[in-house]
PDB file of C-alpha atoms and ligand atoms in Angstrom:
ATOM      1  CA  MET A1136      97.223 111.755  86.046  1.00 94.00           C
ATOM      2  CA  ASP A1137     100.211 114.472  85.623  1.00 95.00           C
ATOM      3  CA  ARG A1138     102.273 116.045  88.087  1.00 96.00           C
ATOM      4  CA  ALA A1139     100.900 119.707  87.703  1.00 95.00           C
ATOM      5  CA  GLU A1140      97.542 117.905  88.331  1.00 96.00           C
ATOM      6  CA  LEU A1141      98.446 115.656  91.385  1.00 97.00           C
ATOM      7  CA  PHE A1142     100.559 118.848  92.714  1.00 96.00           C
ATOM      8  CA  GLN A1143      96.721 120.933  92.417  1.00 96.00           C
ATOM      9  CA  ARG A1144      95.186 117.532  94.130  1.00 97.00           C
ATOM     10  CA  ILE A1145      97.570 117.887  96.831  1.00 97.00           C
ATOM     11  CA  GLN A1146      96.941 121.594  97.271  1.00 96.00           C
ATOM     12  CA  GLN A1147      93.736 121.226  97.222  1.00 96.00           C
ATOM     13  CA  LYS A1148      93.283 119.114  99.608  1.00 96.00           C
ATOM     14  CA  ARG A1149      95.964 119.799 102.128  1.00 96.00           C
ATOM     15  CA  SER A1150      97.072 116.068 101.866  1.00 98.00           C
ATOM     16  CA  PHE A1151      99.759 114.063 100.073  1.00 98.00           C
ATOM     17  CA  LEU A1152      98.017 110.897 101.636  1.00 98.00           C
ATOM     18  CA  CYS A1153      97.558 107.380  99.669  1.00 98.00           C
ATOM     19  CA  VAL A1154      95.351 104.722 101.327  1.00 98.00           C
ATOM     20  CA  GLY A1155      97.037 101.105 100.425  1.00 98.00           C
ATOM     21  CA  LEU A1156      94.199  98.839  99.810  1.00 98.00           C
ATOM     22  CA  ASP A1157      96.148  95.522 100.428  1.00 98.00           C
ATOM     23  CA  PRO A1158      92.679  93.425 102.049  1.00 98.00           C
ATOM     24  CA  ASP A1159      93.479  90.660 103.875  1.00 97.00           C
ATOM     25  CA  PRO A1160      90.315  88.385 104.357  1.00 96.00           C
ATOM     26  CA  ASP A1161      91.474  87.162 107.834  1.00 96.00           C
ATOM     27  CA  ARG A1162      91.263  90.455 109.314  1.00 97.00           C
ATOM     28  CA  ILE A1163      88.387  92.024 107.068  1.00 97.00           C
ATOM     29  CA  PRO A1164      85.616  92.819 109.614  1.00 96.00           C
ATOM     30  CA  ALA A1165      83.309  90.092 110.761  1.00 96.00           C
ATOM     31  CA  SER A1166      80.026  92.203 109.812  1.00 97.00           C
ATOM     32  CA  PHE A1167      81.434  92.250 105.824  1.00 98.00           C
ATOM     33  CA  ASP A1168      81.084  88.582 105.812  1.00 97.00           C
ATOM     34  CA  GLY A1169      84.616  87.710 103.874  1.00 96.00           C
ATOM     35  CA  ASP A1170      83.350  90.316 100.893  1.00 98.00           C
ATOM     36  CA  VAL A1171      86.109  92.027 100.275  1.00 98.00           C
ATOM     37  CA  LEU A1172      84.753  94.203  97.393  1.00 98.00           C
ATOM     38  CA  ALA A1173      82.334  95.538 100.134  1.00 98.00           C
ATOM     39  CA  PHE A1174      85.192  96.420 102.550  1.00 98.00           C
ATOM     40  CA  ASN A1175      87.323  98.307  99.911  1.00 98.00           C
ATOM     41  CA  ARG A1176      84.337 100.139  99.150  1.00 98.00           C
ATOM     42  CA  SER A1177      83.719 101.055 102.566  1.00 98.00           C
ATOM     43  CA  ILE A1178      87.301 101.948 103.046  1.00 98.00           C
ATOM     44  CA  ILE A1179      87.062 104.000  99.857  1.00 98.00           C
ATOM     45  CA  ASP A1180      84.001 105.939 101.416  1.00 98.00           C
ATOM     46  CA  ALA A1181      85.204 106.529 104.721  1.00 98.00           C
ATOM     47  CA  THR A1182      89.003 108.278 102.914  1.00 98.00           C
ATOM     48  CA  ARG A1183      87.934 109.855  99.570  1.00 98.00           C
ATOM     49  CA  GLU A1184      88.073 112.694 101.137  1.00 98.00           C
ATOM     50  CA  TYR A1185      91.498 112.634 102.596  1.00 98.00           C
ATOM     51  CA  ALA A1186      93.685 110.642 100.392  1.00 98.00           C
ATOM     52  CA  VAL A1187      95.085 111.533  97.254  1.00 98.00           C
ATOM     53  CA  ALA A1188      96.243 108.353  95.716  1.00 98.00           C
ATOM     54  CA  TYR A1189      95.047 104.685  96.120  1.00 98.00           C
ATOM     55  CA  LYS A1190      97.597 102.051  96.180  1.00 98.00           C
ATOM     56  CA  PRO A1191      96.313  98.455  95.463  1.00 98.00           C
ATOM     57  CA  ASN A1192      98.564  95.768  95.816  1.00 98.00           C
ATOM     58  CA  THR A1193      97.551  93.378  93.076  1.00 98.00           C
ATOM     59  CA  ALA A1194      99.274  90.056  95.734  1.00 98.00           C
ATOM     60  CA  PHE A1195      96.085  90.269  97.660  1.00 98.00           C
ATOM     61  CA  TYR A1196      93.672  90.261  94.571  1.00 98.00           C
ATOM     62  CA  GLU A1197      95.996  87.429  93.132  1.00 98.00           C
ATOM     63  CA  ALA A1198      95.988  85.119  95.761  1.00 98.00           C
ATOM     64  CA  LEU A1199      92.166  85.534  95.252  1.00 98.00           C
ATOM     65  CA  GLY A1200      91.972  83.557  92.369  1.00 98.00           C
ATOM     66  CA  LEU A1201      89.434  84.857  89.358  1.00 98.00           C
ATOM     67  CA  ASP A1202      87.312  86.835  92.278  1.00 98.00           C
ATOM     68  CA  GLY A1203      90.024  88.755  92.893  1.00 98.00           C
ATOM     69  CA  MET A1204      90.823  90.116  89.169  1.00 98.00           C
ATOM     70  CA  ARG A1205      86.635  91.112  89.112  1.00 98.00           C
ATOM     71  CA  ILE A1206      87.433  92.879  92.893  1.00 98.00           C
ATOM     72  CA  LEU A1207      90.404  94.399  91.621  1.00 98.00           C
ATOM     73  CA  HIS A1208      88.769  95.925  88.257  1.00 98.00           C
ATOM     74  CA  ALA A1209      85.744  96.705  90.553  1.00 98.00           C
ATOM     75  CA  THR A1210      88.208  98.461  93.355  1.00 98.00           C
ATOM     76  CA  ILE A1211      89.367 100.833  90.465  1.00 98.00           C
ATOM     77  CA  ASP A1212      86.289 101.507  89.259  1.00 98.00           C
ATOM     78  CA  TYR A1213      85.241 102.459  92.334  1.00 98.00           C
ATOM     79  CA  ILE A1214      87.624 104.647  93.105  1.00 98.00           C
ATOM     80  CA  GLY A1215      87.495 107.123  89.608  1.00 97.00           C
ATOM     81  CA  ARG A1216      89.628 109.445  88.163  1.00 96.00           C
ATOM     82  CA  ASP A1217      89.966 111.691  90.872  1.00 97.00           C
ATOM     83  CA  HIS A1218      92.788 109.963  92.703  1.00 98.00           C
ATOM     84  CA  LEU A1219      95.702 108.884  91.385  1.00 98.00           C
ATOM     85  CA  ILE A1220      95.517 104.925  91.385  1.00 98.00           C
ATOM     86  CA  ILE A1221      98.725 102.833  92.087  1.00 98.00           C
ATOM     87  CA  ALA A1222      98.962  99.165  91.064  1.00 98.00           C
ATOM     88  CA  ASP A1223     101.699  98.130  93.183  1.00 98.00           C
ATOM     89  CA  ALA A1224     102.626  95.003  91.719  1.00 98.00           C
ATOM     90  CA  LYS A1225     106.604  95.481  91.611  1.00 98.00           C
ATOM     91  CA  ARG A1226     107.027  93.980  87.801  1.00 98.00           C
ATOM     92  CA  GLY A1227     110.407  94.067  85.756  1.00 98.00           C
ATOM     93  CA  ASP A1228     111.325  90.736  83.072  1.00 98.00           C
ATOM     94  CA  ILE A1229     112.850  91.173  79.627  1.00 98.00           C
ATOM     95  CA  GLY A1230     111.116  93.761  77.379  1.00 98.00           C
ATOM     96  CA  ASN A1231     109.036  91.842  75.498  1.00 98.00           C
ATOM     97  CA  THR A1232     107.133  90.797  79.357  1.00 98.00           C
ATOM     98  CA  SER A1233     107.483  94.128  81.035  1.00 98.00           C
ATOM     99  CA  GLY A1234     105.690  95.594  77.780  1.00 98.00           C
ATOM    100  CA  TYR A1235     102.478  93.242  78.523  1.00 98.00           C
ATOM    101  CA  TYR A1236     102.882  93.877  82.577  1.00 98.00           C
ATOM    102  CA  ALA A1237     102.791  98.080  81.460  1.00 98.00           C
ATOM    103  CA  ARG A1238      99.736  97.003  79.503  1.00 98.00           C
ATOM    104  CA  PHE A1239      98.348  94.831  82.294  1.00 98.00           C
ATOM    105  CA  ALA A1240      98.383  97.920  84.446  1.00 98.00           C
ATOM    106  CA  PHE A1241      97.354 100.910  82.003  1.00 98.00           C
ATOM    107  CA  GLU A1242      95.661  99.447  79.637  1.00 98.00           C
ATOM    108  CA  THR A1243      93.623  96.479  81.620  1.00 98.00           C
ATOM    109  CA  LEU A1244      93.111  97.948  84.696  1.00 98.00           C
ATOM    110  CA  GLY A1245      93.359 101.220  83.550  1.00 98.00           C
ATOM    111  CA  ALA A1246      95.493 102.522  86.832  1.00 98.00           C
ATOM    112  CA  ASP A1247      97.735 105.684  86.297  1.00 98.00           C
ATOM    113  CA  ALA A1248     101.187 103.943  88.204  1.00 98.00           C
ATOM    114  CA  ILE A1249     102.839 100.993  88.580  1.00 98.00           C
ATOM    115  CA  THR A1250     105.510  99.916  90.918  1.00 98.00           C
ATOM    116  CA  VAL A1251     108.532  98.678  88.959  1.00 98.00           C
ATOM    117  CA  ALA A1252     112.185  96.600  90.450  1.00 98.00           C
ATOM    118  CA  PRO A1253     114.878  97.784  88.787  1.00 98.00           C
ATOM    119  CA  TYR A1254     116.981  94.989  88.687  1.00 98.00           C
ATOM    120  CA  MET A1255     116.425  93.655  85.585  1.00 98.00           C
ATOM    121  CA  GLY A1256     117.716  97.237  84.021  1.00 98.00           C
ATOM    122  CA  GLU A1257     117.114  99.475  81.031  1.00 98.00           C
ATOM    123  CA  ASP A1258     115.120  97.546  78.823  1.00 98.00           C
ATOM    124  CA  SER A1259     113.212  95.333  81.677  1.00 98.00           C
ATOM    125  CA  VAL A1260     111.821  99.601  83.189  1.00 98.00           C
ATOM    126  CA  ARG A1261     111.537 101.627  79.820  1.00 98.00           C
ATOM    127  CA  PRO A1262     108.173  99.689  78.504  1.00 98.00           C
ATOM    128  CA  PHE A1263     106.354 101.029  81.901  1.00 98.00           C
ATOM    129  CA  LEU A1264     107.797 104.383  80.354  1.00 98.00           C
ATOM    130  CA  SER A1265     106.182 104.751  76.881  1.00 97.00           C
ATOM    131  CA  TYR A1266     102.726 105.212  77.992  1.00 98.00           C
ATOM    132  CA  PRO A1267     102.121 109.325  78.415  1.00 96.00           C
ATOM    133  CA  GLY A1268     100.783 110.769  81.467  1.00 95.00           C
ATOM    134  CA  LYS A1269     101.404 107.303  82.971  1.00 98.00           C
ATOM    135  CA  TRP A1270     104.166 106.805  86.282  1.00 98.00           C
ATOM    136  CA  ALA A1271     106.440 103.954  86.849  1.00 98.00           C
ATOM    137  CA  ILE A1272     107.548 104.201  90.319  1.00 99.00           C
ATOM    138  CA  VAL A1273     110.529 102.491  90.849  1.00 98.00           C
ATOM    139  CA  LEU A1274     112.113 100.711  93.886  1.00 98.00           C
ATOM    140  CA  ALA A1275     115.242 102.790  95.273  1.00 98.00           C
ATOM    141  CA  VAL A1276     115.244 102.600  99.029  1.00 98.00           C
ATOM    142  CA  THR A1277     112.701  99.777 100.396  1.00 98.00           C
ATOM    143  CA  SER A1278     111.198  99.928 103.467  1.00 98.00           C
ATOM    144  CA  ASN A1279     112.101  95.940 104.662  1.00 97.00           C
ATOM    145  CA  GLU A1280     115.082  94.606 106.907  1.00 97.00           C
ATOM    146  CA  GLY A1281     116.081  92.874 103.434  1.00 98.00           C
ATOM    147  CA  GLY A1282     116.715  96.370 101.835  1.00 97.00           C
ATOM    148  CA  ASP A1283     120.196  96.053 103.584  1.00 97.00           C
ATOM    149  CA  ASP A1284     121.411  92.959 101.611  1.00 98.00           C
ATOM    150  CA  PHE A1285     122.149  95.022  98.413  1.00 98.00           C
ATOM    151  CA  GLN A1286     120.520  98.419  98.084  1.00 98.00           C
ATOM    152  CA  HIS A1287     122.790  99.885 101.015  1.00 97.00           C
ATOM    153  CA  THR A1288     126.059  98.274  99.672  1.00 97.00           C
ATOM    154  CA  VAL A1289     128.710 100.750  99.048  1.00 97.00           C
ATOM    155  CA  GLN A1290     129.932  99.933  95.015  1.00 96.00           C
ATOM    156  CA  GLN A1291     133.509 100.055  94.135  1.00 95.00           C
ATOM    157  CA  ASP A1292     133.597 102.239  91.320  1.00 94.00           C
ATOM    158  CA  THR A1293     131.139 105.256  92.551  1.00 93.00           C
ATOM    159  CA  GLY A1294     131.946 104.586  96.694  1.00 95.00           C
ATOM    160  CA  THR A1295     128.152 105.334  96.923  1.00 96.00           C
ATOM    161  CA  ALA A1296     125.572 103.093  97.803  1.00 98.00           C
ATOM    162  CA  LEU A1297     123.898 100.732  95.321  1.00 98.00           C
ATOM    163  CA  TYR A1298     120.204 102.552  95.836  1.00 98.00           C
ATOM    164  CA  ASP A1299     122.344 105.619  95.203  1.00 98.00           C
ATOM    165  CA  LYS A1300     124.057 104.772  91.348  1.00 98.00           C
ATOM    166  CA  VAL A1301     120.035 103.100  90.641  1.00 98.00           C
ATOM    167  CA  MET A1302     118.118 106.110  90.855  1.00 98.00           C
ATOM    168  CA  ARG A1303     120.800 108.324  89.194  1.00 98.00           C
ATOM    169  CA  ARG A1304     120.785 105.507  86.164  1.00 98.00           C
ATOM    170  CA  VAL A1305     116.428 105.402  86.295  1.00 98.00           C
ATOM    171  CA  MET A1306     116.316 109.246  85.884  1.00 98.00           C
ATOM    172  CA  GLU A1307     118.744 108.861  82.928  1.00 98.00           C
ATOM    173  CA  TRP A1308     115.746 107.150  81.035  1.00 98.00           C
ATOM    174  CA  GLY A1309     112.703 109.107  81.890  1.00 97.00           C
ATOM    175  CA  SER A1310     111.615 112.265  83.613  1.00 98.00           C
ATOM    176  CA  PRO A1311     110.203 113.437  86.588  1.00 98.00           C
ATOM    177  CA  ASP A1312     106.596 113.742  85.027  1.00 98.00           C
ATOM    178  CA  GLN A1313     107.078 109.748  84.255  1.00 98.00           C
ATOM    179  CA  LEU A1314     109.241 108.077  87.089  1.00 98.00           C
ATOM    180  CA  MET A1315     108.939 108.165  90.806  1.00 98.00           C
ATOM    181  CA  PHE A1316     110.588 106.345  93.362  1.00 98.00           C
ATOM    182  CA  VAL A1317     109.686 104.712  96.256  1.00 98.00           C
ATOM    183  CA  CYS A1318     111.808 105.317  99.685  1.00 98.00           C
ATOM    184  CA  GLY A1319     110.707 103.644 102.475  1.00 98.00           C
ATOM    185  CA  ALA A1320     109.570 105.987 105.802  1.00 97.00           C
ATOM    186  CA  THR A1321     111.738 103.418 108.163  1.00 97.00           C
ATOM    187  CA  ARG A1322     114.549 105.111 106.447  1.00 97.00           C
ATOM    188  CA  ALA A1323     113.842 108.413 106.711  1.00 95.00           C
ATOM    189  CA  GLU A1324     117.819 108.862 107.839  1.00 95.00           C
ATOM    190  CA  THR A1325     118.146 108.412 104.102  1.00 97.00           C
ATOM    191  CA  PHE A1326     116.113 111.287 102.955  1.00 97.00           C
ATOM    192  CA  SER A1327     118.125 114.019 102.754  1.00 97.00           C
ATOM    193  CA  THR A1328     120.506 112.328 100.410  1.00 98.00           C
ATOM    194  CA  LEU A1329     117.906 110.728  98.808  1.00 98.00           C
ATOM    195  CA  ARG A1330     116.282 114.363  98.110  1.00 98.00           C
ATOM    196  CA  SER A1331     119.742 115.291  96.488  1.00 98.00           C
ATOM    197  CA  ILE A1332     119.804 112.669  94.405  1.00 98.00           C
ATOM    198  CA  ALA A1333     116.336 113.600  92.527  1.00 98.00           C
ATOM    199  CA  PRO A1334     115.337 117.214  93.562  1.00 98.00           C
ATOM    200  CA  ASP A1335     112.318 117.463  91.675  1.00 98.00           C
ATOM    201  CA  HIS A1336     111.029 113.680  91.556  1.00 98.00           C
ATOM    202  CA  PHE A1337     107.976 112.190  93.619  1.00 98.00           C
ATOM    203  CA  PHE A1338     108.601 109.478  96.125  1.00 98.00           C
ATOM    204  CA  LEU A1339     105.976 107.342  97.087  1.00 98.00           C
ATOM    205  CA  VAL A1340     106.605 106.189 100.961  1.00 98.00           C
ATOM    206  CA  PRO A1341     105.345 103.692 102.045  1.00 98.00           C
ATOM    207  CA  GLY A1342     106.438 102.373 105.661  1.00 97.00           C
ATOM    208  CA  ILE A1343     104.058 104.749 108.156  1.00 95.00           C
ATOM    209  CA  GLY A1344     101.507 102.940 111.154  1.00 90.00           C
ATOM    210  CA  ALA A1345     102.182  98.650 111.006  1.00 89.00           C
ATOM    211  CA  GLN A1346     106.141  98.958 109.835  1.00 96.00           C
ATOM    212  CA  GLY A1347     106.638 102.257 112.535  1.00 94.00           C
ATOM    213  CA  GLY A1348     108.367 104.595 109.954  1.00 95.00           C
ATOM    214  CA  ASP A1349     108.627 108.436 110.505  1.00 93.00           C
ATOM    215  CA  LEU A1350     106.291 110.729 109.392  1.00 95.00           C
ATOM    216  CA  GLN A1351     108.044 113.720 110.660  1.00 95.00           C
ATOM    217  CA  ALA A1352     111.300 112.730 109.608  1.00 95.00           C
ATOM    218  CA  VAL A1353     109.936 112.041 106.156  1.00 97.00           C
ATOM    219  CA  CYS A1354     108.508 115.232 105.199  1.00 97.00           C
ATOM    220  CA  ARG A1355     111.349 117.728 107.050  1.00 96.00           C
ATOM    221  CA  PHE A1356     113.835 115.752 104.627  1.00 97.00           C
ATOM    222  CA  GLY A1357     111.887 114.885 101.919  1.00 97.00           C
ATOM    223  CA  MET A1358     109.059 117.674 100.888  1.00 97.00           C
ATOM    224  CA  ASN A1359     110.384 119.289  97.398  1.00 97.00           C
ATOM    225  CA  ALA A1360     108.805 122.697  96.330  1.00 95.00           C
ATOM    226  CA  GLN A1361     105.786 120.435  94.698  1.00 95.00           C
ATOM    227  CA  CYS A1362     105.855 118.540  97.922  1.00 97.00           C
ATOM    228  CA  GLY A1363     107.270 115.757  96.005  1.00 98.00           C
ATOM    229  CA  LEU A1364     105.692 112.914  98.276  1.00 98.00           C
ATOM    230  CA  LEU A1365     102.842 110.201  98.566  1.00 98.00           C
ATOM    231  CA  VAL A1366     102.763 108.709 101.918  1.00 98.00           C
ATOM    232  CA  ASN A1367     101.438 105.284 102.115  1.00 98.00           C
ATOM    233  CA  SER A1368      99.540 103.479 105.086  1.00 98.00           C
ATOM    234  CA  SER A1369      97.812 100.348 104.695  1.00 98.00           C
ATOM    235  CA  ARG A1370      96.933  98.430 107.722  1.00 98.00           C
ATOM    236  CA  GLY A1371      97.052 101.312 109.844  1.00 97.00           C
ATOM    237  CA  ILE A1372      93.901 102.183 107.957  1.00 98.00           C
ATOM    238  CA  LEU A1373      92.281  99.568 106.733  1.00 98.00           C
ATOM    239  CA  TYR A1374      92.493  97.395 110.094  1.00 97.00           C
ATOM    240  CA  ALA A1375      91.604 100.750 112.611  1.00 97.00           C
ATOM    241  CA  GLN A1376      88.908 100.487 114.427  1.00 97.00           C
ATOM    242  CA  ASP A1377      87.764 104.058 112.469  1.00 98.00           C
ATOM    243  CA  PRO A1378      89.501 104.107 109.265  1.00 98.00           C
ATOM    244  CA  ALA A1379      88.034 107.526 108.499  1.00 98.00           C
ATOM    245  CA  ARG A1380      89.715 108.778 111.877  1.00 98.00           C
ATOM    246  CA  ALA A1381      93.173 107.358 111.043  1.00 98.00           C
ATOM    247  CA  ALA A1382      92.524 109.141 107.717  1.00 98.00           C
ATOM    248  CA  ARG A1383      91.927 112.436 109.111  1.00 98.00           C
ATOM    249  CA  GLU A1384      94.449 111.896 111.300  1.00 98.00           C
ATOM    250  CA  LEU A1385      97.106 110.977 109.151  1.00 97.00           C
ATOM    251  CA  GLN A1386      96.047 114.183 106.724  1.00 97.00           C
ATOM    252  CA  GLN A1387      96.194 116.368 109.613  1.00 97.00           C
ATOM    253  CA  GLU A1388      99.755 115.606 110.469  1.00 97.00           C
ATOM    254  CA  MET A1389     100.369 116.001 106.438  1.00 97.00           C
ATOM    255  CA  GLN A1390      98.693 119.469 106.147  1.00 97.00           C
ATOM    256  CA  SER A1391     100.922 120.591 109.561  1.00 96.00           C
ATOM    257  CA  ALA A1392     103.974 119.479 107.684  1.00 97.00           C
ATOM    258  CA  LEU A1393     102.391 121.659 104.390  1.00 96.00           C
ATOM    259  CA  GLU A1394     102.317 124.240 106.572  1.00 96.00           C
ATOM    260  CA  ASN A1395     106.002 124.110 108.490  1.00 95.00           C
ATOM    261  CA  TYR A1396     107.797 123.288 105.228  1.00 94.00           C
ATOM    262  CA  LEU A1397     106.146 124.975 101.807  1.00 92.00           C
ATOM    263  CA  PRO A1398     103.835 128.007 103.435  1.00 85.00           C
ATOM    264  CA  GLU A1399     103.556 129.679 100.213  1.00 79.00           C
ATOM    265  CA  VAL A1400     101.631 126.841  98.613  1.00 74.00           C
ATOM    266  CA  SER A1401      99.312 125.716 101.585  1.00 65.00           C
ATOM    267  CA  GLN A1402      97.414 129.068 102.127  1.00 60.00           C
TER     268      GLN A1402
HETATM  269  O1  OMP B 524     106.245  99.224  96.672  1.00 52.58           O
HETATM  270  C1  OMP B 524     105.607  99.261  97.914  1.00 52.58           C
HETATM  271  O2  OMP B 524     104.427 100.267  97.876  1.00 52.58           O
HETATM  272  C2  OMP B 524     106.032  98.933  99.045  1.00 52.58           C
HETATM  273  C3  OMP B 524     107.637  99.142  98.959  1.00 52.58           C
HETATM  274  C4  OMP B 524     108.288  99.290 100.587  1.00 52.58           C
HETATM  275  O3  OMP B 524     109.513  99.470 100.210  1.00 52.58           O
HETATM  276  N1  OMP B 524     107.369  98.774 101.343  1.00 52.58           N
HETATM  277  C5  OMP B 524     106.529  98.488 101.480  1.00 52.58           C
HETATM  278  O4  OMP B 524     105.888  97.935 102.540  1.00 52.58           O
HETATM  279  N2  OMP B 524     105.767  98.666 100.527  1.00 52.58           N
HETATM  280  C6  OMP B 524     104.029  97.924 100.028  1.00 52.58           C
HETATM  281  O5  OMP B 524     103.149  99.407 100.857  1.00 52.58           O
HETATM  282  C7  OMP B 524     102.530  98.547 101.792  1.00 52.58           C
HETATM  283  C8  OMP B 524     102.898  98.529 103.095  1.00 52.58           C
HETATM  284  O6  OMP B 524     101.855  98.317 103.933  1.00 52.58           O
HETATM  285  P1  OMP B 524     101.448  98.744 105.367  1.00 52.58           P
HETATM  286  O7  OMP B 524     102.866  98.275 105.875  1.00 52.58           O
HETATM  287  O8  OMP B 524     100.605  97.437 105.918  1.00 52.58           O
HETATM  288  O9  OMP B 524     101.163  99.983 105.811  1.00 52.58           O
HETATM  289  C9  OMP B 524     102.739  97.137 101.211  1.00 52.58           C
HETATM  290  O10 OMP B 524     101.459  97.297 100.056  1.00 52.58           O
HETATM  291  C10 OMP B 524     103.707  97.064 100.795  1.00 52.58           C
HETATM  292  O11 OMP B 524     103.138  95.919  99.850  1.00 52.58           O
END
């Protein structure tokens, strides 16, 4: 799914919701009797109408062994092609190995996008950018506390935070049609800076719901003329008493944000 198509979906659905498919066998309702695929299908059925993207985090499937791979494939098949599918795997290795991670995400799984850790530099990211129509979503400012350890440290040469340096460098490797950045909703205070660094890129924004991120501030400071945001919620929807309702409420908040900040496209 390319950028124009993604924006079109956002306009049609008046939503920029990404539902995180992170199934925790210990939290799946007893009525599913441990059937992770049936649980995922029920979540997809409940949220399809409100979401523009789904983000299965591969950790939750890898932990289930062979069966997990089968469930991951079947989940992606069940989503179909009307939603952007993000394989959240946070990969990045020497070029040869990254090439195989890219093959896994884009060819084997058939995902549209994969999350990528930029720590190993240009040759570790480039293989993810060699698939036309596919996306690399590079970690910029993450939602966790440990993000302070490196990402926000000020660099002697540039006088800016490391995430700033990383984003500007990564933007030299690909266009806003193939690159997005991960920007955590718990770091809402950074969003105006993030937007000034990357005015045209989409941001994948995890951290609302269970991690307590600020959706309103993210929208206020993070939107661009094409919305430019995909806001993820995983546990906040998966384990809500009524997942459809939780997704609908988020969609409604997003709809008001679109009306406030992008009135010309939300008619
Ligand atoms: O890349 C991610 O999606 C990600 C980056 C980040 O900085 N923080 C973060 O929480 N995530 C992922 O987003 C999801 C958040 O889940 P919830 O906190 O349950 O909504 C998980 O799959 C995380 O691995």
